Short mmCIF file of C-alpha atoms and ligand atoms in Angstrom, two decimals:
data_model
loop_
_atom_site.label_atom_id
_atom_site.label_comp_id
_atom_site.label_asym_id
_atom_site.label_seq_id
_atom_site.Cartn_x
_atom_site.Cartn_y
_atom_site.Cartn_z
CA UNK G 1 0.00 0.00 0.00
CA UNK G 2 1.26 3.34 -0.89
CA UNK G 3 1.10 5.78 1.98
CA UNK G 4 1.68 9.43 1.55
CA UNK G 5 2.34 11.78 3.99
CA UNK G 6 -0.68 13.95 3.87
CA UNK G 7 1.54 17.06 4.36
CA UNK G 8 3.38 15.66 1.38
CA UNK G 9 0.46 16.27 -1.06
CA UNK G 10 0.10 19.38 -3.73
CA UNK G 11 -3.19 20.98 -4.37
CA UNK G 12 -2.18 20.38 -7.86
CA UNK G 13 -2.17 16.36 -7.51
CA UNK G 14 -5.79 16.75 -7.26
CA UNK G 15 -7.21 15.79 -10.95
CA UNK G 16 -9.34 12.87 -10.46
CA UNK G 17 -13.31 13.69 -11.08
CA UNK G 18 -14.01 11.62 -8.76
CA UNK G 19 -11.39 12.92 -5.85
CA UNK G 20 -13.08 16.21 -6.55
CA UNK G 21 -16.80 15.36 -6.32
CA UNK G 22 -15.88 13.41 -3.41
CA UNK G 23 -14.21 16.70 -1.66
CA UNK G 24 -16.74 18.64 -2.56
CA UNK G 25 -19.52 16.09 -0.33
CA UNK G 26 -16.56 16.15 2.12
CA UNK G 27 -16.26 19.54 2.36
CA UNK G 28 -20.43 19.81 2.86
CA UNK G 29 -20.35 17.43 5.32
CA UNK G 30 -17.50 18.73 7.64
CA UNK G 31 -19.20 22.01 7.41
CA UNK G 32 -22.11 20.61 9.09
CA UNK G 33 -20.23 18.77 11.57
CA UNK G 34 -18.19 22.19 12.60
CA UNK G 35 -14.91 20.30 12.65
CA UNK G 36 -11.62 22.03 12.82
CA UNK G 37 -8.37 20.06 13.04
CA UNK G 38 -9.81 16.61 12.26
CA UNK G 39 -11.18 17.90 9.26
CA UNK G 40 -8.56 19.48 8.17
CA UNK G 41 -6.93 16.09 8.47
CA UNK G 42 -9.54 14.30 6.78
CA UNK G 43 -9.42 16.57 3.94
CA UNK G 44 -5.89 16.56 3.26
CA UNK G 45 -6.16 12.90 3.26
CA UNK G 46 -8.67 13.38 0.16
CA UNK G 47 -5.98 14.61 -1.60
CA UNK G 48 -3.78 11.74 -1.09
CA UNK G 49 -4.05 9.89 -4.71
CA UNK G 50 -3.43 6.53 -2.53
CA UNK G 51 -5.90 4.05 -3.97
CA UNK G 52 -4.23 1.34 -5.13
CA UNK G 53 -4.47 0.43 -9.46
CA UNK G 54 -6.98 -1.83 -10.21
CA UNK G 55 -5.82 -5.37 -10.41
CA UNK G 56 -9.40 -5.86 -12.28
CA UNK G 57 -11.53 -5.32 -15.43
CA UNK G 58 -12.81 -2.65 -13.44
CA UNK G 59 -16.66 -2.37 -15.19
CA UNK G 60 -19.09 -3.28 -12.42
CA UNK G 61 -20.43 -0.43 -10.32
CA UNK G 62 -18.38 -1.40 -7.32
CA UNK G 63 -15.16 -1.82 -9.56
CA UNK G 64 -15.72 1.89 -11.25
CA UNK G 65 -14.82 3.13 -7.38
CA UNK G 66 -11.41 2.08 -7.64
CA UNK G 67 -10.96 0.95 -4.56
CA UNK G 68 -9.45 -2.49 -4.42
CA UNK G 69 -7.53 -5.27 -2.03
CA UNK G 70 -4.30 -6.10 -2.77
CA UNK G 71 -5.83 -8.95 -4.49
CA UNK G 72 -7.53 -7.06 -6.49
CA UNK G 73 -11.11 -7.93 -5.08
CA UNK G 74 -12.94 -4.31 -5.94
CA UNK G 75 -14.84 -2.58 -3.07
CA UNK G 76 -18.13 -3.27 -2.28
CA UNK G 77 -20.56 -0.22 -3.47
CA UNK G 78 -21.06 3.02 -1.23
CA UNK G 79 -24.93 2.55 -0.96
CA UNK G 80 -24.28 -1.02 -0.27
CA UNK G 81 -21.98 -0.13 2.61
CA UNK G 82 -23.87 2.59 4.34
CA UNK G 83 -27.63 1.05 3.82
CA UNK G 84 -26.96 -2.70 4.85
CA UNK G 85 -25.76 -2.35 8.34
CA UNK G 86 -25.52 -4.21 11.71
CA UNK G 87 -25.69 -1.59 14.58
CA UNK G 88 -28.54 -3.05 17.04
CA UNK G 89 -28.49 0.23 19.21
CA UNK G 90 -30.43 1.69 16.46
CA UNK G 91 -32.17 -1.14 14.85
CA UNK G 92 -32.28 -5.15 14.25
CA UNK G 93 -33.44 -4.50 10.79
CA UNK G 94 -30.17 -3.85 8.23
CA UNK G 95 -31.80 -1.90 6.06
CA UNK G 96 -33.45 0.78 8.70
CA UNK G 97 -30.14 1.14 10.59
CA UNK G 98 -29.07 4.24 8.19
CA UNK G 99 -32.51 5.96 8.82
CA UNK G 100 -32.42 5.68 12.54
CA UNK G 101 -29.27 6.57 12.56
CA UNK G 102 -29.21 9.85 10.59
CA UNK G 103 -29.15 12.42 12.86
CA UNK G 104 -26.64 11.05 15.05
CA UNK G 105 -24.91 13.96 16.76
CA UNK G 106 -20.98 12.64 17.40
CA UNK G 107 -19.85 16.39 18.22
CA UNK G 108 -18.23 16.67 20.71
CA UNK G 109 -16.79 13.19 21.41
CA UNK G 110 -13.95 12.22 23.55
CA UNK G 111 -12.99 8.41 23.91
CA UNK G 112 -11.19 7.89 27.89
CA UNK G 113 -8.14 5.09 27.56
CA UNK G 114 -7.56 3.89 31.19
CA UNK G 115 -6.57 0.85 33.07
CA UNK G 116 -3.13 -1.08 33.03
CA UNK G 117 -1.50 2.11 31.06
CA UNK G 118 1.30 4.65 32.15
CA UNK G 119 -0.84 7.48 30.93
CA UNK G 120 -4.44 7.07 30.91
CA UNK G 121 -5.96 10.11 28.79
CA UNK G 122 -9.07 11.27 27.53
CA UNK G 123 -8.76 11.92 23.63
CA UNK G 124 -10.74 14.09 21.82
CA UNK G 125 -11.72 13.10 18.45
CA UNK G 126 -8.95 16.01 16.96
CA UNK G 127 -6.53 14.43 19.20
CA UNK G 128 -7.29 11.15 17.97
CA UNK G 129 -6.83 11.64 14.14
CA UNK G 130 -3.47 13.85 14.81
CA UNK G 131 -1.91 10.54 16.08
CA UNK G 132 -1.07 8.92 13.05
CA UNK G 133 -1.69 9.63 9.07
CA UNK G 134 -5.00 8.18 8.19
CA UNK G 135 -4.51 5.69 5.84
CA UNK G 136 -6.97 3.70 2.90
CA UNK G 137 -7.28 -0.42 4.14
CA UNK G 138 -9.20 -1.74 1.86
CA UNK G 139 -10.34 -4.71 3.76
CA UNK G 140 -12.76 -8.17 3.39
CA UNK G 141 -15.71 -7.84 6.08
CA UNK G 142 -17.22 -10.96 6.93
CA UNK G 143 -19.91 -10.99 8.96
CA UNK G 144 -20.53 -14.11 11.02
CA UNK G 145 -24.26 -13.98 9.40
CA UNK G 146 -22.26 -15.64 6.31
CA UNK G 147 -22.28 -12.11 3.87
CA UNK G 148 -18.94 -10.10 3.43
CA UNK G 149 -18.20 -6.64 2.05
CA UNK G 150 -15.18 -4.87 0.76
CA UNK G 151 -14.82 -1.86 2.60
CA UNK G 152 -12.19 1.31 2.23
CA UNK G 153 -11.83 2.20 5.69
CA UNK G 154 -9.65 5.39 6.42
CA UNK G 155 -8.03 5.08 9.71
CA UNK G 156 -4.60 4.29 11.44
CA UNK G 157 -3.42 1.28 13.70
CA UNK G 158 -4.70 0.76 17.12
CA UNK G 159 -1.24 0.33 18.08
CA UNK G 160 -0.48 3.83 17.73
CA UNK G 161 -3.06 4.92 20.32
CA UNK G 162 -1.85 1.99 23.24
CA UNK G 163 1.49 3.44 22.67
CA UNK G 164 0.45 7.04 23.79
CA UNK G 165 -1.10 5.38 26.52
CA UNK G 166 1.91 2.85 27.38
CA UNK G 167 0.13 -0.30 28.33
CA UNK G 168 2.06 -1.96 31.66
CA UNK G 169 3.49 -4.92 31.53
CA UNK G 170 0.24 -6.69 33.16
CA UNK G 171 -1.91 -5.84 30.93
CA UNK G 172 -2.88 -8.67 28.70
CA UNK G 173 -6.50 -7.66 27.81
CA UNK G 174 -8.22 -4.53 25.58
CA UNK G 175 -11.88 -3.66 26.71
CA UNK G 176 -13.83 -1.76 24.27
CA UNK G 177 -17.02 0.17 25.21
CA UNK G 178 -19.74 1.64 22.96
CA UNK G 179 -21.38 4.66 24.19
CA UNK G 180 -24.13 4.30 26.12
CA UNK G 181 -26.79 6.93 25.80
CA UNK G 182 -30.80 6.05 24.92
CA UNK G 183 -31.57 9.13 24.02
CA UNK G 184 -29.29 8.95 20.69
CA UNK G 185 -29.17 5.32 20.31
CA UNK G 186 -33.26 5.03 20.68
CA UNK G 187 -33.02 0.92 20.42
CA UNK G 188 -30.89 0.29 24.01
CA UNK G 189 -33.84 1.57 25.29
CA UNK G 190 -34.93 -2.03 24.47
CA UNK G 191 -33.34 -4.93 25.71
CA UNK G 192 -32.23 -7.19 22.64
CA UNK G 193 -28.91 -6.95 24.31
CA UNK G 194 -26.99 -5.70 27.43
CA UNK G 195 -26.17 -2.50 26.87
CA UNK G 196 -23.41 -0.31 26.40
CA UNK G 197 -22.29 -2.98 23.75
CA UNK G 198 -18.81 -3.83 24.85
CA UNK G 199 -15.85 -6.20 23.05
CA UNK G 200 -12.43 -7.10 23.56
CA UNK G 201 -9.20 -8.42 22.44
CA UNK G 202 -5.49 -10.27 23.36
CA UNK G 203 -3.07 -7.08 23.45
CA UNK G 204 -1.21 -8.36 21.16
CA UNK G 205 -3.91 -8.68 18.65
CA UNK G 206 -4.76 -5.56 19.30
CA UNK G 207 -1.36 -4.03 18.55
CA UNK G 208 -1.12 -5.62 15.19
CA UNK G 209 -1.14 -3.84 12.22
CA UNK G 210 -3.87 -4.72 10.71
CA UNK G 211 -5.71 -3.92 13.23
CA UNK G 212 -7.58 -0.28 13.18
CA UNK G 213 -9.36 2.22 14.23
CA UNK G 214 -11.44 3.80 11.45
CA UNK G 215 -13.08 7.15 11.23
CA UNK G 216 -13.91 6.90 7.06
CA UNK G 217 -14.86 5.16 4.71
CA UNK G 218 -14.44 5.99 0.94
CA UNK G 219 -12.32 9.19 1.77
CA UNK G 220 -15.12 10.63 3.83
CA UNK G 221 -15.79 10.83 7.30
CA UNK G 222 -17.87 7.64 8.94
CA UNK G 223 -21.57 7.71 8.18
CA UNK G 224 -23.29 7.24 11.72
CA UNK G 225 -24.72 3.87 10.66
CA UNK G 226 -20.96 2.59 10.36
CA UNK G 227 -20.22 3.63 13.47
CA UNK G 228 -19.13 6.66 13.68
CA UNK G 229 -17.09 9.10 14.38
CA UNK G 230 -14.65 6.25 15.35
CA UNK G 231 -15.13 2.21 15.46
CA UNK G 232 -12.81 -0.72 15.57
CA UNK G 233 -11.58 -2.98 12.90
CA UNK G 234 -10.04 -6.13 12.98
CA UNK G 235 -10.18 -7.50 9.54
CA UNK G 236 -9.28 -11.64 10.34
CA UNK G 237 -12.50 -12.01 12.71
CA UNK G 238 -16.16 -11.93 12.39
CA UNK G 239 -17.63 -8.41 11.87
CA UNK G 240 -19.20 -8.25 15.35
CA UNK G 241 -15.62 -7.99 16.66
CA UNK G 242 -15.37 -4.78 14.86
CA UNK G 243 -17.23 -2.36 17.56
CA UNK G 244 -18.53 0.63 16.78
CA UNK G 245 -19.06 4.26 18.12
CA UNK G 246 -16.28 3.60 20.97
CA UNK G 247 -16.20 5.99 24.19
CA UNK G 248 -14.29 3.67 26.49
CA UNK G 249 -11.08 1.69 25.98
CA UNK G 250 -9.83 -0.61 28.97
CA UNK G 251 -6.95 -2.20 29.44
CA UNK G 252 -6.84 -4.83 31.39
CA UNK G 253 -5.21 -8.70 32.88
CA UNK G 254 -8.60 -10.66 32.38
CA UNK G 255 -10.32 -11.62 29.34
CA UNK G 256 -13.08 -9.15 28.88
CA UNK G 257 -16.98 -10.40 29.09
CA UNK G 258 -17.95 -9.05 25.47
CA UNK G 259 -20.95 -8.49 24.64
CA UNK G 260 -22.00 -11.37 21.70
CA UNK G 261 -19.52 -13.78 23.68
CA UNK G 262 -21.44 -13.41 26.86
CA UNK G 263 -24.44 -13.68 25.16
CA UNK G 264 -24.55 -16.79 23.61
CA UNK G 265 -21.30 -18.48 24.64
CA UNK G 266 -21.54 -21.45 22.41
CA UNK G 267 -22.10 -19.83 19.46
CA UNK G 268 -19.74 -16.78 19.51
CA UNK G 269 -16.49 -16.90 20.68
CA UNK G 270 -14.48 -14.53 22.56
CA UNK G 271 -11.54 -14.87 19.35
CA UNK G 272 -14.13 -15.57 16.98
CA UNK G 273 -11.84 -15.40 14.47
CA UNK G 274 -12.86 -16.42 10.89
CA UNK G 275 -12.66 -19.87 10.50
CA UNK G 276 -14.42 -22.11 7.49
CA UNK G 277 -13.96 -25.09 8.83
CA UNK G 278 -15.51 -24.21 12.45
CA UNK G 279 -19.19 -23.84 11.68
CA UNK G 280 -22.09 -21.54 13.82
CA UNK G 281 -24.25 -24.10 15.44
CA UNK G 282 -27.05 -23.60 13.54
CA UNK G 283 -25.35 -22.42 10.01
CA UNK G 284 -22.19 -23.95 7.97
CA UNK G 285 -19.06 -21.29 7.76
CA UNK G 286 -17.64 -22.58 4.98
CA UNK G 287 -18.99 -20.18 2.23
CA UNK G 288 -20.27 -16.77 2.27
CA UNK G 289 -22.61 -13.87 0.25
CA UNK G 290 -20.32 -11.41 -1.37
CA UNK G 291 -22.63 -8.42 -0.95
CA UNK G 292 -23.50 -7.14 -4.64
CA UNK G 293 -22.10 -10.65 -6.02
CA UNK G 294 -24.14 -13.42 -7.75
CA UNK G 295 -23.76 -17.16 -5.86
CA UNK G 296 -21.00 -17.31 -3.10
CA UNK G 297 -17.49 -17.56 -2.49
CA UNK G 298 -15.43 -19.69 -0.35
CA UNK G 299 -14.97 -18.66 3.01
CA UNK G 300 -11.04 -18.17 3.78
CA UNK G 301 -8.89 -18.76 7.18
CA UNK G 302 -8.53 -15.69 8.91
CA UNK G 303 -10.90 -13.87 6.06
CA UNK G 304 -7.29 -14.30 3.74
CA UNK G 305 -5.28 -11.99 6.48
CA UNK G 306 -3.63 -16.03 7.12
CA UNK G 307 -0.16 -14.93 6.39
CA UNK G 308 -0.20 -11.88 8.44
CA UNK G 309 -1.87 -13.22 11.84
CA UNK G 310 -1.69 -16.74 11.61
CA UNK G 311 1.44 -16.75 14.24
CA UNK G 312 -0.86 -15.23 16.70
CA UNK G 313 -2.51 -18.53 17.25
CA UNK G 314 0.19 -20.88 16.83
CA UNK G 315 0.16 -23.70 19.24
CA UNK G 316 -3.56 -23.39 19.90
CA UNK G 317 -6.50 -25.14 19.19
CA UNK G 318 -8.64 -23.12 16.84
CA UNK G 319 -11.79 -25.53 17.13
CA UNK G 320 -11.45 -24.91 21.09
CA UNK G 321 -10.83 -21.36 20.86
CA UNK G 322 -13.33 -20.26 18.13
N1 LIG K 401 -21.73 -1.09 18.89
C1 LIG K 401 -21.94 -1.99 17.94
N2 LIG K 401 -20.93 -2.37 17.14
C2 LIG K 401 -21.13 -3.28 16.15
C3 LIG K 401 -22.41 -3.89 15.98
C4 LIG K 401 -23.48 -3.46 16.83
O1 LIG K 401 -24.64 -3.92 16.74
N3 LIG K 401 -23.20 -2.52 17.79
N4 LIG K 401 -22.58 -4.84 14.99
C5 LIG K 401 -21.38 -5.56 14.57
C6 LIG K 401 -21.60 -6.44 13.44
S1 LIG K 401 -22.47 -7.88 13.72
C7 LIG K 401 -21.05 -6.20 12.20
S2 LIG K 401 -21.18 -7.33 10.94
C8 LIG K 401 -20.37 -4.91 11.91
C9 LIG K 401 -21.04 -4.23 10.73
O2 LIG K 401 -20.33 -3.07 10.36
P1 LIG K 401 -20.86 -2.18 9.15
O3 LIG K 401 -22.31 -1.88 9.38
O4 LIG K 401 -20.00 -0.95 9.14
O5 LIG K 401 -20.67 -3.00 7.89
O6 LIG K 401 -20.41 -4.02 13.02
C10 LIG K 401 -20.22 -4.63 14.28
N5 LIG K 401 -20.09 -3.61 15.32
MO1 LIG K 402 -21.93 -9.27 12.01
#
């Protein structure tokens, strides 16, 4: 992947169509949000002529984005992404998540890193983005439903926050905490789950690069219903791993009780990690529903992120620890 500095970038390296429709919605919809220095950020990134060349006959709707994997498996559509959603504090239903989720307000919002650290801090979101260069990952989603997406997340790696924060040496454990508020998230005033919706993973898991912390998608800032302004992603494990709208990051020496994993033990796992040959009780794993694709595709070990995490498991029994 080809990461620029956004400081790097020249107006004049902006030529794409595209880029410049794309700024222009950005530009609208940072105006309404009355950003200053995240913005900023954000929009520099837009400038950034990162996306990587596709690897593909690039003439289906989601190809035409140009966003692709390093495989050359194009992004999933825009409308696709931000109208099919899981995100249970606003709805059950997928397709009324975006609607209930519209007027989300996410200004201010601070997220508080305590627990086994050095230097506990509460970030604001400006501080947040500042940390690192955001970055395009264009990563597989696979929910544990059995669908998948292709999404362009813009973010940076977890890692770099913890290291602010300087984790001590017990700390084994990373709590993460949705916020908790049932006046904006009208569906925890319901009890289909516990609420705030919390998740968790091994330090070193979260550390590893692949693992981030998005606040885009397609080179604009998060649309509520994808969690915004800031969620988790950890591309290797089922989608509900990936938590969104975080206000609360603990770290800690026990394994934390996450949400889904608490839930319904048996059927999701506190690695959950994605796994064809380990099926849900009630549904195989071994295939999936490319969202936007006729028929399915094979499900891969670790969603294809194999050669990058696969040593994080070694020595341990994966139908044990799904
Ligand atoms: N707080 C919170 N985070 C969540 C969920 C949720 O209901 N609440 N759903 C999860 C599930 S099951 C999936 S598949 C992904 C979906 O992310 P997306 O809507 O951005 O594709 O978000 C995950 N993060
Ligand atoms: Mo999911």
């Amino acid at each position: 992947m080809l990461i620029k500095k956004p400081d790097d970038i020249r107006s004049g390296e902006i030529t794409d169509e595209n880029l410049y429709l794309n700024r222009r919605n950005f530009i609208r919809a940072a105006v309404l949000a009355g950003t200053t220095t995240a913005t900023t950020l954000l929009y520099r990134k837009l400038a950034t002529p990162s996306r990587e060349k596709p690897k593909v006959d690039p003439a289906t709707s989601s190809g035409a984005s140009g966003y692709f994997t390093p495989e050359g498996e194009a992004a999933t559509g825009f409308d696709d992404i931000t109208n099919y959603n899981n995100f249970y504090e606003f709805s059950t239903s997928k397709e009324a998540v975006a609607i209930k989720a519209k007027n989300f307000v996410t200004q201010p919002w601070t997220v508080d890193v305590s627990g086994l650290v050095h230097r506990p801090k509460t970030f604001d979101l400006d501080d947040l983005l500042k940390l690192a260069p955001l970055e395009d990952r264009v990563y597989r989603l696979r929910c544990v439903e059995a669908w998948s997406m292709v999404i362009p997340w813009l973010g940076f790696p977890l890692g770099k926050l913890l290291e602010q924060v300087q984790p001590l040496s017990g700390a084994k454990f990373v709590k993460f905490m949705t916020l908790l508020d049932p006046q904006r998230m009208p569906n925890q005033r319901g009890d289909v789950l516990p609420w705030p919706y919390v998740e968790g993973l091994r330090l070193d898991e979260a550390m590893h690069p692949l693992t981030i912390l998005a606040g885009g998608l397609y080179g604009k800032m998060l649309p509520p219903q994808n969690g915004a302004p800031l969620r988790l992603v950890v591309p290797w494990k089922y989608g509900f791993k990936s938590i969104k709208s975080i206000v609360q990051i603990v770290l800690t020496d026990k394994q934390p009780n996450a949400t889904w994993s608490a839930y319904a033990p048996d059927e999701y796992g506190f690695y959950s990690n994605v796994n064809p040959s380990v099926s849900h009780p009630r549904w195989s794993q071994a295939t999936e529903r490319r969202i936007g694709e006729w028929g399915r595709r094979d499900t891969l070990m670790f969603n294809g992120y194999g050669d990058q995490v696969a040593h994080l498991y070694s020595g341990m029994d994966l139908k044990s620890n799904y």
